Short mmCIF file of C-alpha atoms in Angstrom, two decimals:
data_model
loop_
_atom_site.label_atom_id
_atom_site.label_comp_id
_atom_site.label_asym_id
_atom_site.label_seq_id
_atom_site.Cartn_x
_atom_site.Cartn_y
_atom_site.Cartn_z
CA MET V 1 -128.50 6.81 -48.80
CA ALA V 2 -131.50 5.12 -50.21
CA ASN V 3 -132.88 4.70 -53.65
CA ALA V 4 -133.75 8.18 -54.84
CA LEU V 5 -134.40 10.30 -57.86
CA ARG V 6 -131.77 12.89 -58.62
CA ASP V 7 -132.95 16.50 -58.54
CA THR V 8 -132.11 16.67 -62.23
CA GLY V 9 -134.32 13.63 -62.75
CA ARG V 10 -137.27 15.28 -61.07
CA GLU V 11 -136.72 18.49 -62.98
CA GLY V 12 -136.40 16.61 -66.21
CA PHE V 13 -139.69 14.82 -65.76
CA LEU V 14 -141.45 18.07 -64.87
CA ASP V 15 -140.01 20.27 -67.60
CA GLY V 16 -140.29 17.59 -70.26
CA THR V 17 -136.56 17.18 -70.77
CA ILE V 18 -136.86 13.51 -69.88
CA ASP V 19 -139.39 11.32 -71.64
CA TRP V 20 -139.03 7.91 -70.09
CA ASP V 21 -140.60 5.81 -72.76
CA THR V 22 -139.24 7.61 -75.84
CA ASN V 23 -135.76 8.79 -74.76
CA THR V 24 -132.76 6.51 -74.58
CA ILE V 25 -132.56 5.48 -70.95
CA LYS V 26 -129.61 3.49 -69.66
CA HIS V 27 -127.86 2.73 -66.43
CA PHE V 28 -124.36 1.98 -65.37
CA LEU V 29 -123.00 -0.07 -62.52
CA TYR V 30 -121.50 2.53 -60.21
CA ASP V 31 -118.29 2.00 -58.27
CA GLU V 32 -118.81 4.61 -55.58
CA GLY V 33 -115.37 3.80 -54.20
CA ALA V 34 -113.80 5.34 -57.30
CA ASP V 35 -116.07 8.38 -57.40
CA ALA V 36 -118.21 9.02 -54.37
CA PHE V 37 -121.91 9.63 -54.76
CA ILE V 38 -122.64 13.35 -54.74
CA ALA V 39 -126.27 14.41 -54.69
CA GLY V 40 -125.50 17.51 -56.73
CA ASP V 41 -124.11 15.60 -59.72
CA ASP V 42 -126.41 16.27 -62.61
CA ASN V 43 -124.98 14.88 -65.81
CA LEU V 44 -123.08 11.78 -66.80
CA ASP V 45 -119.79 13.67 -67.12
CA ASP V 46 -119.91 14.33 -63.38
CA ILE V 47 -119.20 10.66 -62.73
CA LEU V 48 -115.67 9.55 -63.52
CA ALA V 49 -115.52 7.08 -66.37
CA GLY V 50 -113.46 4.79 -64.13
CA ALA V 51 -116.37 4.56 -61.71
CA ARG V 52 -118.67 3.24 -64.39
CA ILE V 53 -117.97 -0.46 -64.25
CA ALA V 54 -120.45 -1.47 -66.92
CA THR V 55 -123.06 0.40 -68.92
CA SER V 56 -126.30 -1.10 -70.09
CA GLY V 57 -127.77 -0.84 -73.54
CA ALA V 58 -130.85 1.28 -74.02
CA TYR V 59 -133.67 0.12 -71.80
CA ALA V 60 -136.24 -1.91 -73.67
CA SER V 61 -139.95 -2.43 -73.09
CA LYS V 62 -140.28 0.77 -71.12
CA THR V 63 -143.64 1.68 -69.64
CA VAL V 64 -144.95 4.73 -67.80
CA THR V 65 -148.45 3.65 -66.80
CA ALA V 66 -149.76 5.44 -63.72
CA GLY V 67 -146.45 7.23 -63.27
CA VAL V 68 -144.63 3.97 -62.69
CA ALA V 69 -141.38 3.61 -64.63
CA ASP V 70 -140.56 0.13 -65.76
CA ALA V 71 -138.32 -1.56 -68.28
CA ALA V 72 -137.07 -4.98 -69.19
CA ASP V 73 -134.40 -6.57 -67.04
CA VAL V 74 -130.84 -5.83 -68.10
CA VAL V 75 -127.99 -8.27 -68.58
CA HIS V 76 -124.41 -7.04 -68.44
CA THR V 77 -122.14 -9.59 -70.03
CA ALA V 78 -118.67 -10.50 -68.86
CA VAL V 79 -118.32 -7.80 -66.25
CA SER V 80 -115.03 -7.23 -64.52
CA GLY V 81 -113.75 -4.45 -62.34
CA ALA V 82 -114.16 -3.06 -58.85
CA THR V 83 -117.04 -3.59 -56.51
CA VAL V 84 -120.29 -1.99 -57.56
CA GLU V 85 -122.25 -0.20 -54.86
CA SER V 86 -125.15 1.21 -56.84
CA ILE V 87 -126.95 1.50 -60.14
CA GLU V 88 -127.21 4.92 -61.74
CA ILE V 89 -129.99 5.49 -64.23
CA TYR V 90 -129.59 8.27 -66.77
CA LYS V 91 -130.92 9.64 -70.00
CA ASP V 92 -128.38 9.11 -72.76
CA SER V 93 -128.37 12.17 -75.03
CA GLY V 94 -125.28 10.98 -76.84
CA VAL V 95 -123.21 13.65 -75.10
CA GLU V 96 -122.02 13.03 -71.57
CA SER V 97 -122.33 16.64 -70.50
CA THR V 98 -126.02 16.68 -71.37
CA SER V 99 -126.93 13.16 -70.34
CA ARG V 100 -129.04 13.79 -67.26
CA LEU V 101 -128.69 11.59 -64.24
CA ILE V 102 -132.13 10.38 -63.22
CA ALA V 103 -131.90 8.10 -60.23
CA ASN V 104 -129.51 6.23 -58.02
CA ILE V 105 -130.36 2.78 -56.72
CA ASP V 106 -128.15 1.60 -53.91
CA THR V 107 -130.66 -0.59 -52.16
CA ALA V 108 -131.06 -3.77 -54.13
CA THR V 109 -130.83 -7.41 -53.38
CA GLY V 110 -127.30 -8.44 -54.26
CA LEU V 111 -125.65 -5.04 -53.83
CA PRO V 112 -122.81 -4.42 -53.44
CA VAL V 113 -121.58 -6.87 -56.00
CA THR V 114 -118.03 -7.63 -57.02
CA PRO V 115 -117.75 -8.58 -60.69
CA ASN V 116 -116.10 -11.90 -61.39
CA GLY V 117 -115.89 -11.73 -65.17
CA GLY V 118 -119.25 -13.35 -65.60
CA ASP V 119 -122.62 -11.79 -66.38
CA ILE V 120 -124.45 -9.49 -64.02
CA THR V 121 -128.19 -9.28 -64.39
CA VAL V 122 -130.30 -6.48 -63.01
CA VAL V 123 -133.80 -7.74 -62.37
CA PHE V 124 -136.21 -4.92 -61.76
CA ASP V 125 -138.84 -5.25 -59.09
CA ALA V 126 -142.09 -6.80 -60.31
CA GLY V 127 -144.04 -5.12 -57.50
CA ALA V 128 -146.22 -2.03 -57.71
CA ASN V 129 -143.32 0.41 -57.82
CA ARG V 130 -141.30 -1.43 -60.47
CA ILE V 131 -138.16 0.68 -60.96
CA PHE V 132 -139.69 3.77 -59.40
CA LYS V 133 -143.01 5.52 -59.10
CA LEU V 134 -143.30 9.30 -59.33
CA MET R 1 -150.48 68.46 -15.73
CA ASP R 2 -152.32 66.76 -12.91
CA GLY R 3 -153.49 63.21 -12.32
CA LYS R 4 -156.77 63.81 -14.14
CA LEU R 5 -154.99 63.50 -17.46
CA THR R 6 -157.11 61.54 -19.91
CA ILE R 7 -155.06 59.07 -21.94
CA ASN R 8 -156.32 57.41 -25.05
CA VAL R 9 -154.02 54.96 -26.83
CA LYS R 10 -155.00 52.57 -29.59
CA ALA R 11 -153.53 50.73 -32.51
CA ALA R 12 -154.60 52.11 -35.88
CA GLY R 13 -153.41 49.78 -38.59
CA THR R 14 -149.64 49.89 -38.66
CA ARG R 15 -149.53 53.00 -36.43
CA VAL R 16 -150.34 53.85 -32.84
CA ALA R 17 -152.72 56.69 -32.08
CA LEU R 18 -152.16 58.71 -28.90
CA ASN R 19 -154.32 61.42 -27.40
CA LEU R 20 -153.40 63.11 -24.11
CA ASP R 21 -156.24 65.51 -23.34
CA ASP R 22 -155.88 66.87 -26.89
CA LYS R 23 -152.57 68.39 -25.81
CA VAL R 24 -150.61 65.63 -27.46
CA ARG R 25 -152.54 64.15 -30.28
CA GLY R 26 -151.38 62.18 -33.29
CA THR R 27 -150.12 58.90 -34.57
CA MET R 28 -146.71 57.31 -34.64
CA ASP R 29 -145.30 54.17 -36.14
CA TRP R 30 -144.95 51.10 -33.97
CA SER R 31 -141.22 51.44 -33.45
CA ALA R 32 -141.59 55.02 -32.20
CA ALA R 33 -144.30 53.87 -29.79
CA GLN R 34 -141.99 51.17 -28.43
CA GLN R 35 -139.18 53.69 -28.03
CA ILE R 36 -141.43 56.08 -26.07
CA SER R 37 -142.69 53.17 -23.99
CA ARG R 38 -139.15 52.18 -23.06
CA GLU R 39 -138.21 55.74 -22.14
CA LEU R 40 -141.33 56.26 -20.05
CA ARG R 41 -140.71 53.02 -18.16
CA ALA R 42 -137.14 53.99 -17.43
CA LEU R 43 -138.18 57.45 -16.28
CA ALA R 44 -141.02 56.05 -14.14
CA ALA R 45 -138.69 53.57 -12.49
CA ALA R 46 -136.14 56.26 -11.69
CA ALA R 47 -138.58 59.03 -10.77
CA VAL R 48 -138.65 60.48 -7.30
CA GLY R 49 -141.49 62.85 -8.02
CA MET R 50 -143.19 63.57 -11.31
CA VAL R 51 -142.07 62.24 -14.65
CA PHE R 52 -141.44 64.87 -17.29
CA TYR R 53 -141.49 63.78 -20.87
CA LYS R 54 -141.02 65.66 -24.09
CA PHE R 55 -143.29 64.63 -26.96
CA THR R 56 -142.72 66.02 -30.41
CA VAL R 57 -145.96 66.98 -32.11
CA ASP R 58 -145.79 68.34 -35.65
CA GLY R 59 -142.13 69.11 -35.12
CA ARG R 60 -142.57 71.13 -31.97
CA PRO R 61 -141.87 69.92 -28.44
CA VAL R 62 -144.73 69.39 -26.00
CA TYR R 63 -143.78 68.76 -22.39
CA VAL R 64 -146.05 66.61 -20.28
CA ASP R 65 -145.62 65.66 -16.65
CA PHE R 66 -147.03 62.45 -15.26
CA GLU R 67 -147.25 60.75 -11.94
CA PRO R 68 -144.92 57.75 -12.10
CA GLY R 69 -147.84 55.31 -11.99
CA LEU R 70 -149.54 57.07 -14.86
CA ALA R 71 -146.31 57.16 -16.86
CA LEU R 72 -145.97 53.42 -16.36
CA ALA R 73 -149.59 52.84 -17.39
CA LEU R 74 -149.04 54.90 -20.54
CA ALA R 75 -145.82 53.00 -21.26
CA ASN R 76 -147.64 49.69 -20.97
CA ALA R 77 -150.53 50.85 -23.14
CA LEU R 78 -148.15 52.17 -25.79
CA TYR R 79 -146.21 48.93 -25.78
CA ARG R 80 -149.34 46.79 -26.06
CA CYS R 81 -150.69 48.84 -28.95
CA SER R 82 -147.27 48.99 -30.63
CA LEU R 83 -147.22 45.19 -30.76
CA GLN R 84 -150.60 45.17 -32.49
CA ALA R 85 -149.37 47.80 -34.96
CA GLU R 86 -146.12 45.89 -35.52
CA GLU R 87 -148.14 42.76 -36.27
CA GLN R 88 -150.00 44.64 -39.01
CA ALA R 89 -146.80 46.20 -40.35
CA LYS R 90 -145.22 42.76 -40.60
CA ALA R 91 -148.37 40.90 -41.62
CA GLU R 92 -146.89 39.56 -44.84
CA ARG R 93 -143.79 38.21 -43.10
CA ILE R 94 -145.85 36.67 -40.30
CA ALA R 95 -148.16 35.03 -42.84
CA LEU R 96 -145.16 33.51 -44.65
CA ASP R 97 -143.60 32.27 -41.41
CA THR R 98 -146.92 30.75 -40.38
CA ALA R 99 -147.25 29.20 -43.83
CA ILE R 100 -143.88 27.48 -43.34
CA LEU R 101 -145.17 25.99 -40.10
CA TYR R 102 -148.36 24.86 -41.82
CA ARG R 103 -146.38 23.34 -44.68
CA ALA R 104 -144.19 21.51 -42.17
CA GLY R 105 -147.31 20.03 -40.59
CA ALA R 106 -147.35 22.20 -37.47
CA PRO R 107 -150.77 23.89 -37.27
CA LEU R 108 -149.50 26.74 -35.11
CA GLY R 109 -150.48 30.30 -35.92
CA LEU R 110 -148.01 33.09 -35.20
CA SER R 111 -150.85 35.60 -35.01
CA ASN R 112 -154.39 35.81 -33.72
CA ASP R 113 -155.45 37.96 -36.65
CA PRO R 114 -157.85 35.91 -38.82
CA ALA R 115 -156.82 37.84 -41.93
CA ILE R 116 -153.15 36.96 -41.41
CA LEU R 117 -154.00 33.32 -40.72
CA ASP R 118 -156.14 33.16 -43.85
CA GLU R 119 -153.26 34.56 -45.88
CA ALA R 120 -150.94 32.00 -44.27
CA LYS R 121 -153.25 29.19 -45.37
CA LYS R 122 -153.21 30.47 -48.93
CA GLU R 123 -149.42 30.77 -48.92
CA ALA R 124 -149.04 27.28 -47.46
CA ALA R 125 -151.26 25.88 -50.18
CA TRP R 126 -150.04 27.77 -53.20
CA ASN R 127 -146.64 29.40 -52.67
CA SER R 128 -144.22 27.35 -54.75
CA GLU R 129 -141.25 29.31 -53.38
CA LEU R 130 -141.98 28.24 -49.82
CA ARG R 131 -139.99 25.04 -50.16
CA ARG R 132 -136.81 27.11 -50.21
CA ALA R 133 -137.45 28.00 -46.58
CA MET R 134 -138.20 24.44 -45.52
CA PRO R 135 -135.38 22.70 -43.65
CA GLY R 136 -134.12 20.09 -46.07
CA GLY R 137 -136.74 21.12 -48.62
CA VAL R 138 -139.99 19.35 -49.25
CA LYS R 139 -139.43 15.64 -49.40
CA SER R 140 -140.35 13.96 -52.60
CA ALA R 141 -142.80 11.12 -52.37
CA GLU R 142 -141.36 8.96 -55.08
CA ALA R 143 -141.27 5.25 -54.36
CA PHE R 144 -138.77 2.70 -55.56
CA GLY R 145 -138.97 -0.97 -56.13
CA VAL R 146 -136.12 -3.13 -54.91
CA PRO R 147 -134.33 -4.68 -57.85
CA ALA R 148 -132.16 -7.75 -57.62
CA VAL R 149 -128.61 -7.82 -58.90
CA ARG R 150 -127.57 -11.34 -59.81
CA ARG R 151 -124.01 -12.24 -60.48
CA GLY R 152 -123.50 -15.14 -62.79
CA PRO R 153 -120.69 -17.65 -62.50
CA PRO R 154 -117.23 -16.57 -63.64
CA PRO R 155 -116.16 -17.61 -67.12
CA GLY R 156 -114.92 -21.14 -67.42
CA THR R 157 -117.08 -22.53 -64.67
CA THR R 158 -120.26 -24.53 -65.02
CA GLN R 159 -123.33 -23.65 -63.03
CA HIS R 160 -125.08 -26.66 -61.55
#
């Protein structure tokens, strides 16, 4: 795999279901060993809770300029659990079955990472593409 | 009928027009023309003398005899014209298939008909359903940055 938008992410941006800078956007650290990545997964409830090693708070400082999605870096505190292979970004609707999966990032410096009980920080790229560019 | 038989075959849109000395005169669809062509070829190949063939004109049989060479020439002409008629009958399908090639980046036309190629260009440019026929779909052009995932020290340890 490679970093990629989910089909539901693309659809959401096109049909207006996902509004990056006003919706609640989060990610979780994804243990793909517990629940393998499936491209057809569309909502949060498709990923086993046990495969979600840690979930971020709502993204802050989000921007959409020029179709480039960005947000402030995220710190997960005191993370323990199985090895994390990827980061799954989703829109949190408050209900798992309607929380659309947006993108999966499995290519990142430091991935896979095995939690050791300490903090895990996700530092988004400061380059032109930031988190992703549509 | 002798060897002076005048044969006139041409494609007319999606049909094939045939005129044999005004004795057999009419149009047929492309598949019928191909069927007659096949039968005439087979008869010409097997003929010892003349080739006798039964045409059906307006529901009544009309028997025509050909020299084998003439039967073969008529078979070839019918087949050639039937392909032109078939191309027109399947113009929409050919345009869509050509559009898929265009969309995939292969500028290869499946027809020499400018009208079909023009339609293919329009389909390639505007048909939003075309992606369903693309192998693997149309690739998205999104770009990702490469984030860094930093693991801090475990609890109870001091980072120097």
